[in-house]
């Protein structure tokens, strides 16, 4: 019989090779004029410099933690941690590496028209998407083919989660400190357009799009992929699962392999039709990817001689994904009423803009939570806790193409910036603006998907944690609210996303403060800068945000490790279980709220810039810029980083469960 893990390992490599093929095609495209290339090179150099410094910092922590894991749990767990960390970082680096090269080529291709520019930008995004799912599937398949025991693979998930947290936090602080600083002085004070070459922070802003959205999202969904697969494989070891289903450990791997094939096929269908509907073209690829995956899931279920209930659980995951995407688009796209109401509120000032945005963001959590809750009930009814894990794995079937949609955003954003700074024809800027407007929505949709999949994956991880505790203690542990330890754990867990987000928001605010003073200084001291006769010192702003991001990413990572370690050792296993549930629930709501609020504020600003309520430079626009400025760290720093926080804490708890059982004080 063919080894399933070897087959999925090969499929993972095929995805990586195909991503390499797309990269080759992109690099053959004309990169434009010398001036365009100079701007692109500045963005590329800034991004690469940051990534190198960030990864050096991460490497130190990786080596220390790997040594601790080797001492406590042995070679398999430690080596898995190193591999998970290495490939998580690599997946983000690959995506960013091609994005900083696709941006200038998209700007050049925009001269030919919207269709050609969309095709190139999406190919650039597809490189990130396929590299992420390919490397994730490869890592899990490789480890399972060697050890044949999911329990020994928990280090893999922990390594992926920890690097994802660093990438999300560091990239998020970088991108939003630069963006906020550039907007506050450039747009609000000086009244110059976004990406104006006179703004000293504009290169740092464009660099941030890549290190935040491309590298950060790549690492984020890589670890979601690994951790969710791992959780399903761990749950397959439960006697109530292994006694009912055939090949329960390999079944999630097979689904993941089929999903990668679906993602590759889906990318072929993203083509702009006569209607010029960009979002429709992107959704076409998403629909095809889901359809191919669903058909494949059915045949895998039949071939493994499993009941169709498992196949129906995969459909639950697909339905959750589709609904979350639709709901997120409704609350964040300019064509729907929530964003337009925020824009209308901007007419009477920044205060009403902020109130309307916060209200929309709070409202946007209601339906997604009900959808996720309904999905959990349906999946559990179909196949128990294993069904919930299978639904989460099914959500991963769209990961490749959804990451492509996300990475497409920074590419088009950078393309617009390059077109502005290089002084290209207004027709080119109009094309890149059309692509970028959709990119804002796709980034919001991607964040909604990442949050939803993180919630289901984390729930599966929590069940795996309870099983691991039961195995260590040889008795089942229950988490009931009549136990004060559980209640205390719930409170601490619910608190963590607020404390974590506060640290990140403060970091962005302080860093943006420094950028504001630096931009003001250059406007004042560099003669002829505002007249376009002198060149700004772009490197000064790049250096400020780089140092700020690296300095401020340590404390959030510390929170993710110290909190569960302290609770597990001082308050015991039951308090730790309460903490895990608390952080999942609070983190899910906070992440949805922050991501959707920020995206809605951003698109309300863009809606006004399109000519509504007076357009650029008017009072409504100035109010909307302030709302967008507040929303920037919401949607691109704190909100997305909560996904990683949830999964780092859960995987950490599983890895160190034996330690907590043996040495925890259990005060209650």
PDB file of C-alpha atoms in Angstrom, residues 174-196 198-206 209 413 429 436 440 443 508 511-517 519-520 523 541 545 598 601-603 605-606 609 616-617 621-633 635-636:
ATOM      1  CA  UNK A 174       6.744  48.321  11.308  1.00  0.00           C
ATOM      2  CA  UNK A 175       4.035  48.794   8.691  1.00  0.00           C
ATOM      3  CA  UNK A 176       1.603  50.767  10.818  1.00  0.00           C
ATOM      4  CA  UNK A 177       4.147  53.022  12.503  1.00  0.00           C
ATOM      5  CA  UNK A 178       5.337  54.081   9.057  1.00  0.00           C
ATOM      6  CA  UNK A 179       1.812  54.356   7.632  1.00  0.00           C
ATOM      7  CA  UNK A 180       0.393  56.371  10.534  1.00  0.00           C
ATOM      8  CA  UNK A 181       3.388  58.708  10.658  1.00  0.00           C
ATOM      9  CA  UNK A 182       3.322  59.271   6.902  1.00  0.00           C
ATOM     10  CA  UNK A 183      -0.428  60.008   6.867  1.00  0.00           C
ATOM     11  CA  UNK A 184      -0.524  62.320   9.885  1.00  0.00           C
ATOM     12  CA  UNK A 185       2.087  64.688   8.489  1.00  0.00           C
ATOM     13  CA  UNK A 186       1.694  64.117   4.751  1.00  0.00           C
ATOM     14  CA  UNK A 187      -2.075  63.974   4.325  1.00  0.00           C
ATOM     15  CA  UNK A 188      -3.412  65.821   7.359  1.00  0.00           C
ATOM     16  CA  UNK A 189      -0.787  68.530   7.939  1.00  0.00           C
ATOM     17  CA  UNK A 190       0.889  69.071   4.554  1.00  0.00           C
ATOM     18  CA  UNK A 191      -2.128  68.145   2.413  1.00  0.00           C
ATOM     19  CA  UNK A 192      -0.065  66.103  -0.076  1.00  0.00           C
ATOM     20  CA  UNK A 193      -1.320  62.862  -1.673  1.00  0.00           C
ATOM     21  CA  UNK A 194      -0.603  59.363  -0.411  1.00  0.00           C
ATOM     22  CA  UNK A 195       2.717  57.972  -1.698  1.00  0.00           C
ATOM     23  CA  UNK A 196       3.884  61.463  -2.654  1.00  0.00           C
ATOM     24  CA  UNK A 198       8.160  64.378  -1.130  1.00  0.00           C
ATOM     25  CA  UNK A 199       7.041  62.492   1.996  1.00  0.00           C
ATOM     26  CA  UNK A 200      10.144  61.117   3.805  1.00  0.00           C
ATOM     27  CA  UNK A 201       8.112  58.200   5.236  1.00  0.00           C
ATOM     28  CA  UNK A 202       6.700  56.951   1.934  1.00  0.00           C
ATOM     29  CA  UNK A 203       9.413  54.324   1.296  1.00  0.00           C
ATOM     30  CA  UNK A 204       9.075  53.008   4.867  1.00  0.00           C
ATOM     31  CA  UNK A 205       5.300  52.850   4.327  1.00  0.00           C
ATOM     32  CA  UNK A 206       5.703  50.781   1.158  1.00  0.00           C
ATOM     33  CA  UNK A 209       3.099  46.664   3.312  1.00  0.00           C
ATOM     34  CA  UNK A 413      -0.601  49.090  -3.134  1.00  0.00           C
ATOM     35  CA  UNK A 429      -2.511  55.424 -11.392  1.00  0.00           C
ATOM     36  CA  UNK A 436      -5.673  48.586  -4.739  1.00  0.00           C
ATOM     37  CA  UNK A 440      -8.096  46.497   0.760  1.00  0.00           C
ATOM     38  CA  UNK A 443      -6.918  41.834   2.881  1.00  0.00           C
ATOM     39  CA  UNK A 508       2.686  51.658  17.054  1.00  0.00           C
ATOM     40  CA  UNK A 511       6.927  54.646  16.863  1.00  0.00           C
ATOM     41  CA  UNK A 512       4.566  56.767  14.767  1.00  0.00           C
ATOM     42  CA  UNK A 513       5.289  59.654  17.149  1.00  0.00           C
ATOM     43  CA  UNK A 514       8.976  59.427  16.209  1.00  0.00           C
ATOM     44  CA  UNK A 515       8.135  59.265  12.492  1.00  0.00           C
ATOM     45  CA  UNK A 516       5.942  62.374  12.758  1.00  0.00           C
ATOM     46  CA  UNK A 517       8.790  64.385  14.295  1.00  0.00           C
ATOM     47  CA  UNK A 519       9.003  63.940   8.765  1.00  0.00           C
ATOM     48  CA  UNK A 520       8.303  67.392  10.203  1.00  0.00           C
ATOM     49  CA  UNK A 523      10.003  69.278   5.747  1.00  0.00           C
ATOM     50  CA  UNK A 541      12.374  56.778   8.581  1.00  0.00           C
ATOM     51  CA  UNK A 545      10.569  51.878  12.288  1.00  0.00           C
ATOM     52  CA  UNK A 598      -9.865  49.094  10.748  1.00  0.00           C
ATOM     53  CA  UNK A 601     -12.416  53.003   8.398  1.00  0.00           C
ATOM     54  CA  UNK A 602      -9.836  52.539   5.622  1.00  0.00           C
ATOM     55  CA  UNK A 603     -12.415  52.002   2.898  1.00  0.00           C
ATOM     56  CA  UNK A 605     -11.621  57.103   3.566  1.00  0.00           C
ATOM     57  CA  UNK A 606     -11.167  55.652   0.070  1.00  0.00           C
ATOM     58  CA  UNK A 609     -11.343  59.999  -1.971  1.00  0.00           C
ATOM     59  CA  UNK A 616      -9.737  64.674  -1.121  1.00  0.00           C
ATOM     60  CA  UNK A 617      -8.631  67.586   1.026  1.00  0.00           C
ATOM     61  CA  UNK A 621     -11.740  63.505   4.076  1.00  0.00           C
ATOM     62  CA  UNK A 622      -9.606  64.876   6.911  1.00  0.00           C
ATOM     63  CA  UNK A 623     -11.957  63.276   9.451  1.00  0.00           C
ATOM     64  CA  UNK A 624     -11.826  59.970   7.551  1.00  0.00           C
ATOM     65  CA  UNK A 625      -8.022  60.055   7.480  1.00  0.00           C
ATOM     66  CA  UNK A 626      -8.027  60.303  11.280  1.00  0.00           C
ATOM     67  CA  UNK A 627     -10.386  57.311  11.498  1.00  0.00           C
ATOM     68  CA  UNK A 628      -8.160  55.370   9.114  1.00  0.00           C
ATOM     69  CA  UNK A 629      -5.118  56.302  11.203  1.00  0.00           C
ATOM     70  CA  UNK A 630      -6.713  54.893  14.355  1.00  0.00           C
ATOM     71  CA  UNK A 631      -7.808  51.818  12.407  1.00  0.00           C
ATOM     72  CA  UNK A 632      -4.382  51.055  10.962  1.00  0.00           C
ATOM     73  CA  UNK A 633      -2.939  49.359  14.074  1.00  0.00           C
ATOM     74  CA  UNK A 635      -6.447  45.897  11.363  1.00  0.00           C
ATOM     75  CA  UNK A 636      -2.765  45.376  10.566  1.00  0.00           C
TER      76      UNK A 636
END
